[in-house]
Amino acid sequence: MSLPSLPSLPSLPPEADTPTVLDCLEANGAAIIENAIDPGTVRKLTGEVMPFIDRTPMGGDDFSGKLTQRTGALVARSATCRDMVMHPLVLQAARAFLAPFTEKILLHLTQTIYINPGSERQTLHRDRLAWGTHIPSSIEPQFNTLWALTDFTTDNGATRFVPGSHKWDWERRAAPDEIMQAQMPAGSVLIYTGSILHGGGANTSATPRLGLNLTYTLGWLRQEENQYLSCPPHIAKNLEPEMQELLGYTQGNYALGYYSDPEAAISRSDILPPESALGRKPRKGLAALTPGNITEP
Ligand SMILES: [Fe+2]
């Protein structure tokens, strides 16, 4: 008689390619890429974000964690965090995963999660519930990363996951033997869909657990973190064009995301692409400014 296998997530090497990542997401809902960044990058990133974490209060409720500090605006605050957002494999996989549902993708959230000793475990949840249950299950609206900036262990709050639950009916509850913890060394990245059941683990150790949560969504959905306020135009104008576009400073489609300047003198057009607020024009081929797919019913 064979014993039932324990739930687990695939562990991939740093040189894994996008099709392999997508296969893992389809089969399991999540995967770990071990040692995706080197220790020097982990130290640099940690040094950039800790001053902001130090002045962040604990969460205000059990879900955000009353002994957990969540700190955002990381595109504006941390140059190395921007490198993580633009990590070639992650960004390529995010674009490929979300491509069936959108023309463009957006940065959804930047947040360090600092789980202090004594933190209780977080309720299992699906991140896509940020939009309620309005999006049909046939649409995957979210691609998530959680970068380990300390080792993630069973004792210090490694994230709990229910492998395969991205395909479950939303009412189904996980049995204890269907839940695992995503242990990984610092420098690894956990990739997971917005549909998989997961939650932060309890920290019963003596040291904090630090993760960097960077997530991506469809170009036509509202972002969890309001990137126009967390990274306003006077900061965003100094960033790379692709980073600006991920924040949302580009139109999602022909009639999606333009603006009018309320203080402008009369000009040639009152309908402006977001790039105008950063002092540039849309990049060629990315403007999505033609009404070609709009036809009379
Ligand atoms: Fe979550």
PDB file of C-alpha atoms in Angstrom, residues 28-287:
ATOM      1  CA  ASN A  28      -0.180  23.546  -9.081  1.00  0.00           C
ATOM      2  CA  GLY A  29      -1.147  27.253  -8.958  1.00  0.00           C
ATOM      3  CA  ALA A  30       2.319  28.148  -7.636  1.00  0.00           C
ATOM      4  CA  ALA A  31       6.052  27.412  -7.919  1.00  0.00           C
ATOM      5  CA  ILE A  32       9.301  28.364  -6.186  1.00  0.00           C
ATOM      6  CA  ILE A  33      12.382  29.567  -8.055  1.00  0.00           C
ATOM      7  CA  GLU A  34      15.224  28.998  -5.618  1.00  0.00           C
ATOM      8  CA  ASN A  35      18.091  31.498  -5.348  1.00  0.00           C
ATOM      9  CA  ALA A  36      16.750  33.703  -8.147  1.00  0.00           C
ATOM     10  CA  ILE A  37      18.807  36.647  -6.837  1.00  0.00           C
ATOM     11  CA  ASP A  38      22.224  36.642  -5.145  1.00  0.00           C
ATOM     12  CA  PRO A  39      22.919  37.433  -1.470  1.00  0.00           C
ATOM     13  CA  GLY A  40      24.373  40.846  -2.356  1.00  0.00           C
ATOM     14  CA  THR A  41      21.099  41.887  -4.013  1.00  0.00           C
ATOM     15  CA  VAL A  42      19.136  40.616  -1.002  1.00  0.00           C
ATOM     16  CA  ARG A  43      21.326  42.720   1.327  1.00  0.00           C
ATOM     17  CA  LYS A  44      21.014  45.822  -0.875  1.00  0.00           C
ATOM     18  CA  LEU A  45      17.255  45.491  -1.160  1.00  0.00           C
ATOM     19  CA  THR A  46      16.874  44.893   2.568  1.00  0.00           C
ATOM     20  CA  GLY A  47      18.992  47.967   3.317  1.00  0.00           C
ATOM     21  CA  GLU A  48      16.791  50.117   1.087  1.00  0.00           C
ATOM     22  CA  VAL A  49      13.448  49.004   2.536  1.00  0.00           C
ATOM     23  CA  MET A  50      14.256  48.625   6.271  1.00  0.00           C
ATOM     24  CA  PRO A  51      14.205  52.383   7.057  1.00  0.00           C
ATOM     25  CA  PHE A  52      10.627  52.499   5.754  1.00  0.00           C
ATOM     26  CA  ILE A  53       9.620  49.288   7.528  1.00  0.00           C
ATOM     27  CA  ASP A  54      11.028  50.637  10.805  1.00  0.00           C
ATOM     28  CA  ARG A  55       8.556  53.517  10.732  1.00  0.00           C
ATOM     29  CA  THR A  56       5.574  51.420   9.591  1.00  0.00           C
ATOM     30  CA  PRO A  57       2.950  50.615  12.248  1.00  0.00           C
ATOM     31  CA  MET A  58       1.634  47.084  12.759  1.00  0.00           C
ATOM     32  CA  GLY A  59      -1.490  45.979  10.871  1.00  0.00           C
ATOM     33  CA  GLY A  60      -4.854  47.158  12.121  1.00  0.00           C
ATOM     34  CA  ASP A  61      -6.701  43.829  11.999  1.00  0.00           C
ATOM     35  CA  ASP A  62      -6.152  40.082  12.111  1.00  0.00           C
ATOM     36  CA  PHE A  63      -6.022  39.740   8.313  1.00  0.00           C
ATOM     37  CA  SER A  64      -3.211  42.271   7.821  1.00  0.00           C
ATOM     38  CA  GLY A  65      -1.618  41.020  11.054  1.00  0.00           C
ATOM     39  CA  LYS A  66      -1.418  42.889  14.351  1.00  0.00           C
ATOM     40  CA  LEU A  67       2.276  42.014  14.631  1.00  0.00           C
ATOM     41  CA  THR A  68       2.984  42.375  10.909  1.00  0.00           C
ATOM     42  CA  GLN A  69       4.298  45.517   9.177  1.00  0.00           C
ATOM     43  CA  ARG A  70       3.208  46.053   5.559  1.00  0.00           C
ATOM     44  CA  THR A  71       5.052  48.793   3.687  1.00  0.00           C
ATOM     45  CA  GLY A  72       4.316  50.040   0.157  1.00  0.00           C
ATOM     46  CA  ALA A  73       5.227  52.728  -2.411  1.00  0.00           C
ATOM     47  CA  LEU A  74       8.311  50.667  -3.178  1.00  0.00           C
ATOM     48  CA  VAL A  75       8.740  51.797  -6.780  1.00  0.00           C
ATOM     49  CA  ALA A  76       9.201  55.330  -5.479  1.00  0.00           C
ATOM     50  CA  ARG A  77      11.234  54.296  -2.436  1.00  0.00           C
ATOM     51  CA  SER A  78      13.644  51.599  -3.637  1.00  0.00           C
ATOM     52  CA  ALA A  79      15.743  51.401  -6.817  1.00  0.00           C
ATOM     53  CA  THR A  80      16.463  47.700  -6.250  1.00  0.00           C
ATOM     54  CA  CYS A  81      12.759  47.028  -5.827  1.00  0.00           C
ATOM     55  CA  ARG A  82      12.289  48.455  -9.322  1.00  0.00           C
ATOM     56  CA  ASP A  83      14.829  45.906 -10.555  1.00  0.00           C
ATOM     57  CA  MET A  84      12.733  43.171  -8.931  1.00  0.00           C
ATOM     58  CA  VAL A  85       9.575  44.457 -10.647  1.00  0.00           C
ATOM     59  CA  MET A  86      11.454  44.298 -13.952  1.00  0.00           C
ATOM     60  CA  HIS A  87      13.170  40.942 -13.287  1.00  0.00           C
ATOM     61  CA  PRO A  88      13.353  39.419 -16.797  1.00  0.00           C
ATOM     62  CA  LEU A  89      11.966  35.949 -16.062  1.00  0.00           C
ATOM     63  CA  VAL A  90       9.250  37.212 -13.709  1.00  0.00           C
ATOM     64  CA  LEU A  91       8.080  39.976 -16.027  1.00  0.00           C
ATOM     65  CA  GLN A  92       8.124  37.721 -19.075  1.00  0.00           C
ATOM     66  CA  ALA A  93       6.152  35.058 -17.212  1.00  0.00           C
ATOM     67  CA  ALA A  94       3.684  37.655 -15.875  1.00  0.00           C
ATOM     68  CA  ARG A  95       3.040  39.010 -19.376  1.00  0.00           C
ATOM     69  CA  ALA A  96       2.611  35.505 -20.820  1.00  0.00           C
ATOM     70  CA  PHE A  97       0.334  34.321 -17.992  1.00  0.00           C
ATOM     71  CA  LEU A  98      -1.997  37.337 -18.255  1.00  0.00           C
ATOM     72  CA  ALA A  99      -1.835  37.737 -22.064  1.00  0.00           C
ATOM     73  CA  PRO A 100      -5.000  35.668 -22.797  1.00  0.00           C
ATOM     74  CA  PHE A 101      -7.074  38.241 -20.911  1.00  0.00           C
ATOM     75  CA  THR A 102      -5.563  41.652 -21.650  1.00  0.00           C
ATOM     76  CA  GLU A 103      -3.647  43.871 -24.067  1.00  0.00           C
ATOM     77  CA  LYS A 104      -1.366  45.257 -21.368  1.00  0.00           C
ATOM     78  CA  ILE A 105      -0.484  44.434 -17.780  1.00  0.00           C
ATOM     79  CA  LEU A 106      -0.139  46.654 -14.708  1.00  0.00           C
ATOM     80  CA  LEU A 107       1.820  46.564 -11.484  1.00  0.00           C
ATOM     81  CA  HIS A 108      -0.830  45.710  -8.892  1.00  0.00           C
ATOM     82  CA  LEU A 109       0.981  45.899  -5.563  1.00  0.00           C
ATOM     83  CA  THR A 110       4.398  46.637  -4.072  1.00  0.00           C
ATOM     84  CA  GLN A 111       4.604  45.657  -0.407  1.00  0.00           C
ATOM     85  CA  THR A 112       7.173  44.338   2.031  1.00  0.00           C
ATOM     86  CA  ILE A 113       5.619  41.975   4.570  1.00  0.00           C
ATOM     87  CA  TYR A 114       7.559  41.882   7.838  1.00  0.00           C
ATOM     88  CA  ILE A 115       6.105  39.148  10.034  1.00  0.00           C
ATOM     89  CA  ASN A 116       7.334  39.737  13.570  1.00  0.00           C
ATOM     90  CA  PRO A 117       7.775  37.012  16.210  1.00  0.00           C
ATOM     91  CA  GLY A 118       4.440  36.152  17.783  1.00  0.00           C
ATOM     92  CA  SER A 119       2.413  36.831  14.620  1.00  0.00           C
ATOM     93  CA  GLU A 120      -0.605  34.585  14.188  1.00  0.00           C
ATOM     94  CA  ARG A 121      -1.193  32.787  10.916  1.00  0.00           C
ATOM     95  CA  GLN A 122      -3.306  34.606   8.322  1.00  0.00           C
ATOM     96  CA  THR A 123      -6.646  33.248   7.122  1.00  0.00           C
ATOM     97  CA  LEU A 124      -6.393  31.283   3.865  1.00  0.00           C
ATOM     98  CA  HIS A 125      -7.695  33.380   0.977  1.00  0.00           C
ATOM     99  CA  ARG A 126      -7.532  34.023  -2.751  1.00  0.00           C
ATOM    100  CA  ASP A 127      -5.978  37.366  -3.716  1.00  0.00           C
ATOM    101  CA  ARG A 128      -8.447  37.776  -6.592  1.00  0.00           C
ATOM    102  CA  LEU A 129     -11.158  38.442  -4.020  1.00  0.00           C
ATOM    103  CA  ALA A 130      -9.849  42.037  -4.015  1.00  0.00           C
ATOM    104  CA  TRP A 131     -12.391  42.401  -6.842  1.00  0.00           C
ATOM    105  CA  GLY A 132     -15.073  40.418  -5.035  1.00  0.00           C
ATOM    106  CA  THR A 133     -16.558  37.541  -6.981  1.00  0.00           C
ATOM    107  CA  HIS A 134     -17.408  39.662 -10.035  1.00  0.00           C
ATOM    108  CA  ILE A 135     -14.694  38.244 -12.301  1.00  0.00           C
ATOM    109  CA  PRO A 136     -15.615  34.819 -13.743  1.00  0.00           C
ATOM    110  CA  SER A 137     -13.299  31.963 -12.833  1.00  0.00           C
ATOM    111  CA  SER A 138     -12.368  31.546 -16.515  1.00  0.00           C
ATOM    112  CA  ILE A 139     -10.347  34.776 -16.233  1.00  0.00           C
ATOM    113  CA  GLU A 140      -7.067  34.793 -14.271  1.00  0.00           C
ATOM    114  CA  PRO A 141      -6.690  38.409 -13.172  1.00  0.00           C
ATOM    115  CA  GLN A 142      -3.482  38.285 -11.152  1.00  0.00           C
ATOM    116  CA  PHE A 143       0.149  37.062 -11.265  1.00  0.00           C
ATOM    117  CA  ASN A 144       1.957  37.219  -7.926  1.00  0.00           C
ATOM    118  CA  THR A 145       5.521  37.101  -6.677  1.00  0.00           C
ATOM    119  CA  LEU A 146       6.791  36.905  -3.110  1.00  0.00           C
ATOM    120  CA  TRP A 147      10.549  37.400  -2.859  1.00  0.00           C
ATOM    121  CA  ALA A 148      12.206  35.923   0.238  1.00  0.00           C
ATOM    122  CA  LEU A 149      14.549  38.483   1.824  1.00  0.00           C
ATOM    123  CA  THR A 150      15.101  36.195   4.820  1.00  0.00           C
ATOM    124  CA  ASP A 151      14.901  32.418   4.785  1.00  0.00           C
ATOM    125  CA  PHE A 152      11.262  31.301   4.870  1.00  0.00           C
ATOM    126  CA  THR A 153      10.869  28.445   7.390  1.00  0.00           C
ATOM    127  CA  THR A 154       7.975  26.578   8.972  1.00  0.00           C
ATOM    128  CA  ASP A 155       8.727  28.429  12.236  1.00  0.00           C
ATOM    129  CA  ASN A 156       9.102  32.015  11.034  1.00  0.00           C
ATOM    130  CA  GLY A 157       5.985  32.390   8.897  1.00  0.00           C
ATOM    131  CA  ALA A 158       6.632  30.729   5.523  1.00  0.00           C
ATOM    132  CA  THR A 159       3.467  31.235   3.481  1.00  0.00           C
ATOM    133  CA  ARG A 160       0.882  28.474   3.690  1.00  0.00           C
ATOM    134  CA  PHE A 161      -0.411  27.175   0.340  1.00  0.00           C
ATOM    135  CA  VAL A 162      -3.020  24.722  -0.894  1.00  0.00           C
ATOM    136  CA  PRO A 163      -1.487  23.325  -4.123  1.00  0.00           C
ATOM    137  CA  GLY A 164      -4.100  22.782  -6.830  1.00  0.00           C
ATOM    138  CA  SER A 165      -6.763  24.923  -5.115  1.00  0.00           C
ATOM    139  CA  HIS A 166      -6.689  27.443  -7.987  1.00  0.00           C
ATOM    140  CA  LYS A 167      -8.983  24.979  -9.796  1.00  0.00           C
ATOM    141  CA  TRP A 168     -11.376  24.367  -6.904  1.00  0.00           C
ATOM    142  CA  ASP A 169     -14.886  25.718  -6.520  1.00  0.00           C
ATOM    143  CA  TRP A 170     -14.572  28.839  -4.406  1.00  0.00           C
ATOM    144  CA  GLU A 171     -16.746  27.388  -1.633  1.00  0.00           C
ATOM    145  CA  ARG A 172     -14.460  24.368  -1.026  1.00  0.00           C
ATOM    146  CA  ARG A 173     -12.449  24.494   2.225  1.00  0.00           C
ATOM    147  CA  ALA A 174      -8.954  23.034   2.564  1.00  0.00           C
ATOM    148  CA  ALA A 175      -8.448  20.049   4.836  1.00  0.00           C
ATOM    149  CA  PRO A 176      -5.369  20.241   7.111  1.00  0.00           C
ATOM    150  CA  ASP A 177      -3.519  17.599   5.071  1.00  0.00           C
ATOM    151  CA  GLU A 178      -3.989  19.680   1.886  1.00  0.00           C
ATOM    152  CA  ILE A 179      -2.049  22.657   3.285  1.00  0.00           C
ATOM    153  CA  MET A 180       1.747  23.017   3.041  1.00  0.00           C
ATOM    154  CA  GLN A 181       4.248  25.746   3.842  1.00  0.00           C
ATOM    155  CA  ALA A 182       6.470  27.261   1.157  1.00  0.00           C
ATOM    156  CA  GLN A 183       9.911  26.987   2.733  1.00  0.00           C
ATOM    157  CA  MET A 184      12.696  28.595   0.701  1.00  0.00           C
ATOM    158  CA  PRO A 185      16.086  30.217   1.222  1.00  0.00           C
ATOM    159  CA  ALA A 186      16.563  34.002   1.078  1.00  0.00           C
ATOM    160  CA  GLY A 187      16.895  35.153  -2.544  1.00  0.00           C
ATOM    161  CA  SER A 188      14.206  32.768  -3.787  1.00  0.00           C
ATOM    162  CA  VAL A 189      10.903  33.857  -5.301  1.00  0.00           C
ATOM    163  CA  LEU A 190       7.534  32.249  -4.919  1.00  0.00           C
ATOM    164  CA  ILE A 191       5.269  32.697  -7.954  1.00  0.00           C
ATOM    165  CA  TYR A 192       1.509  32.088  -7.572  1.00  0.00           C
ATOM    166  CA  THR A 193      -1.761  32.882  -9.246  1.00  0.00           C
ATOM    167  CA  GLY A 194      -4.480  35.108  -7.846  1.00  0.00           C
ATOM    168  CA  SER A 195      -6.730  32.056  -7.565  1.00  0.00           C
ATOM    169  CA  ILE A 196      -4.723  29.788  -5.235  1.00  0.00           C
ATOM    170  CA  LEU A 197      -5.625  29.522  -1.540  1.00  0.00           C
ATOM    171  CA  HIS A 198      -2.799  30.795   0.643  1.00  0.00           C
ATOM    172  CA  GLY A 199      -2.021  32.850   3.748  1.00  0.00           C
ATOM    173  CA  GLY A 200       0.940  34.068   5.784  1.00  0.00           C
ATOM    174  CA  GLY A 201       2.241  31.576   8.338  1.00  0.00           C
ATOM    175  CA  ALA A 202       2.522  32.103  12.105  1.00  0.00           C
ATOM    176  CA  ASN A 203       5.920  33.256  13.334  1.00  0.00           C
ATOM    177  CA  THR A 204       6.835  31.157  16.375  1.00  0.00           C
ATOM    178  CA  SER A 205      10.561  31.881  15.988  1.00  0.00           C
ATOM    179  CA  ALA A 206      12.602  34.637  17.647  1.00  0.00           C
ATOM    180  CA  THR A 207      13.354  36.559  14.437  1.00  0.00           C
ATOM    181  CA  PRO A 208      11.200  38.411  11.853  1.00  0.00           C
ATOM    182  CA  ARG A 209      10.394  37.048   8.397  1.00  0.00           C
ATOM    183  CA  LEU A 210      10.760  39.540   5.526  1.00  0.00           C
ATOM    184  CA  GLY A 211       9.126  39.069   2.131  1.00  0.00           C
ATOM    185  CA  LEU A 212       8.673  41.410  -0.837  1.00  0.00           C
ATOM    186  CA  ASN A 213       5.274  41.017  -2.475  1.00  0.00           C
ATOM    187  CA  LEU A 214       5.170  42.315  -6.072  1.00  0.00           C
ATOM    188  CA  THR A 215       2.049  41.495  -8.041  1.00  0.00           C
ATOM    189  CA  TYR A 216       0.735  42.195 -11.541  1.00  0.00           C
ATOM    190  CA  THR A 217      -2.755  42.463 -12.997  1.00  0.00           C
ATOM    191  CA  LEU A 218      -4.740  43.041 -16.172  1.00  0.00           C
ATOM    192  CA  GLY A 219      -4.517  46.432 -17.857  1.00  0.00           C
ATOM    193  CA  TRP A 220      -8.257  46.996 -17.450  1.00  0.00           C
ATOM    194  CA  LEU A 221      -8.603  46.296 -13.722  1.00  0.00           C
ATOM    195  CA  ARG A 222      -8.170  48.608 -10.759  1.00  0.00           C
ATOM    196  CA  GLN A 223      -4.863  48.048  -8.938  1.00  0.00           C
ATOM    197  CA  GLU A 224      -4.691  46.998  -5.277  1.00  0.00           C
ATOM    198  CA  GLU A 225      -2.154  49.732  -4.552  1.00  0.00           C
ATOM    199  CA  ASN A 226      -3.030  53.016  -6.217  1.00  0.00           C
ATOM    200  CA  GLN A 227       0.178  53.501  -8.169  1.00  0.00           C
ATOM    201  CA  TYR A 228      -0.672  57.045  -9.307  1.00  0.00           C
ATOM    202  CA  LEU A 229      -0.663  58.123  -5.642  1.00  0.00           C
ATOM    203  CA  SER A 230       2.160  55.828  -4.443  1.00  0.00           C
ATOM    204  CA  CYS A 231       4.324  56.943  -7.380  1.00  0.00           C
ATOM    205  CA  PRO A 232       2.969  60.310  -8.564  1.00  0.00           C
ATOM    206  CA  PRO A 233       3.989  61.928 -11.879  1.00  0.00           C
ATOM    207  CA  HIS A 234       6.813  64.070 -10.443  1.00  0.00           C
ATOM    208  CA  ILE A 235       8.565  60.849  -9.314  1.00  0.00           C
ATOM    209  CA  ALA A 236       7.410  58.592 -12.164  1.00  0.00           C
ATOM    210  CA  LYS A 237       8.736  60.965 -14.845  1.00  0.00           C
ATOM    211  CA  ASN A 238      12.312  59.955 -13.897  1.00  0.00           C
ATOM    212  CA  LEU A 239      11.706  56.203 -14.349  1.00  0.00           C
ATOM    213  CA  GLU A 240      12.207  53.960 -17.380  1.00  0.00           C
ATOM    214  CA  PRO A 241       9.295  54.048 -19.882  1.00  0.00           C
ATOM    215  CA  GLU A 242       8.449  50.367 -19.317  1.00  0.00           C
ATOM    216  CA  MET A 243       8.286  50.947 -15.554  1.00  0.00           C
ATOM    217  CA  GLN A 244       6.069  53.993 -16.109  1.00  0.00           C
ATOM    218  CA  GLU A 245       3.739  51.902 -18.247  1.00  0.00           C
ATOM    219  CA  LEU A 246       3.531  49.161 -15.605  1.00  0.00           C
ATOM    220  CA  LEU A 247       2.470  51.793 -13.077  1.00  0.00           C
ATOM    221  CA  GLY A 248      -0.366  52.768 -15.424  1.00  0.00           C
ATOM    222  CA  TYR A 249       1.045  55.823 -17.170  1.00  0.00           C
ATOM    223  CA  THR A 250      -0.183  54.583 -20.534  1.00  0.00           C
ATOM    224  CA  GLN A 251      -3.598  53.833 -21.972  1.00  0.00           C
ATOM    225  CA  GLY A 252      -4.892  50.306 -21.479  1.00  0.00           C
ATOM    226  CA  ASN A 253      -6.743  50.485 -24.753  1.00  0.00           C
ATOM    227  CA  TYR A 254      -8.301  52.998 -27.164  1.00  0.00           C
ATOM    228  CA  ALA A 255     -10.821  54.420 -24.706  1.00  0.00           C
ATOM    229  CA  LEU A 256      -9.149  53.461 -21.434  1.00  0.00           C
ATOM    230  CA  GLY A 257      -7.102  55.684 -19.210  1.00  0.00           C
ATOM    231  CA  TYR A 258      -6.733  59.035 -20.985  1.00  0.00           C
ATOM    232  CA  TYR A 259      -7.028  62.271 -19.035  1.00  0.00           C
ATOM    233  CA  SER A 260      -7.638  65.977 -19.415  1.00  0.00           C
ATOM    234  CA  ASP A 261      -5.506  68.616 -17.737  1.00  0.00           C
ATOM    235  CA  PRO A 262      -7.937  70.743 -15.684  1.00  0.00           C
ATOM    236  CA  GLU A 263      -5.523  73.686 -15.658  1.00  0.00           C
ATOM    237  CA  ALA A 264      -4.468  73.626 -19.309  1.00  0.00           C
ATOM    238  CA  ALA A 265      -4.943  76.585 -21.612  1.00  0.00           C
ATOM    239  CA  ILE A 266      -6.829  75.787 -24.828  1.00  0.00           C
ATOM    240  CA  SER A 267      -4.729  73.317 -26.822  1.00  0.00           C
ATOM    241  CA  ARG A 268      -5.009  71.061 -29.861  1.00  0.00           C
ATOM    242  CA  SER A 269      -6.633  68.246 -27.890  1.00  0.00           C
ATOM    243  CA  ASP A 270      -8.231  67.919 -24.500  1.00  0.00           C
ATOM    244  CA  ILE A 271      -7.896  64.133 -24.562  1.00  0.00           C
ATOM    245  CA  LEU A 272      -4.378  63.326 -23.414  1.00  0.00           C
ATOM    246  CA  PRO A 273      -2.472  60.049 -23.068  1.00  0.00           C
ATOM    247  CA  PRO A 274      -1.087  59.540 -19.521  1.00  0.00           C
ATOM    248  CA  GLU A 275       2.468  59.819 -20.862  1.00  0.00           C
ATOM    249  CA  SER A 276       1.802  63.558 -21.350  1.00  0.00           C
ATOM    250  CA  ALA A 277       1.782  63.986 -17.560  1.00  0.00           C
ATOM    251  CA  LEU A 278       5.361  62.656 -17.572  1.00  0.00           C
ATOM    252  CA  GLY A 279       6.502  64.974 -20.351  1.00  0.00           C
ATOM    253  CA  ARG A 280       6.670  62.461 -23.191  1.00  0.00           C
ATOM    254  CA  LYS A 281       4.610  60.836 -25.929  1.00  0.00           C
ATOM    255  CA  PRO A 282       3.425  57.192 -25.950  1.00  0.00           C
ATOM    256  CA  ARG A 283       6.047  54.805 -27.243  1.00  0.00           C
ATOM    257  CA  LYS A 284       5.468  53.640 -30.794  1.00  0.00           C
ATOM    258  CA  GLY A 285       3.489  50.425 -31.126  1.00  0.00           C
ATOM    259  CA  LEU A 286       2.241  50.526 -27.539  1.00  0.00           C
ATOM    260  CA  ALA A 287      -0.293  53.310 -27.707  1.00  0.00           C
TER     261      ALA A 287
END
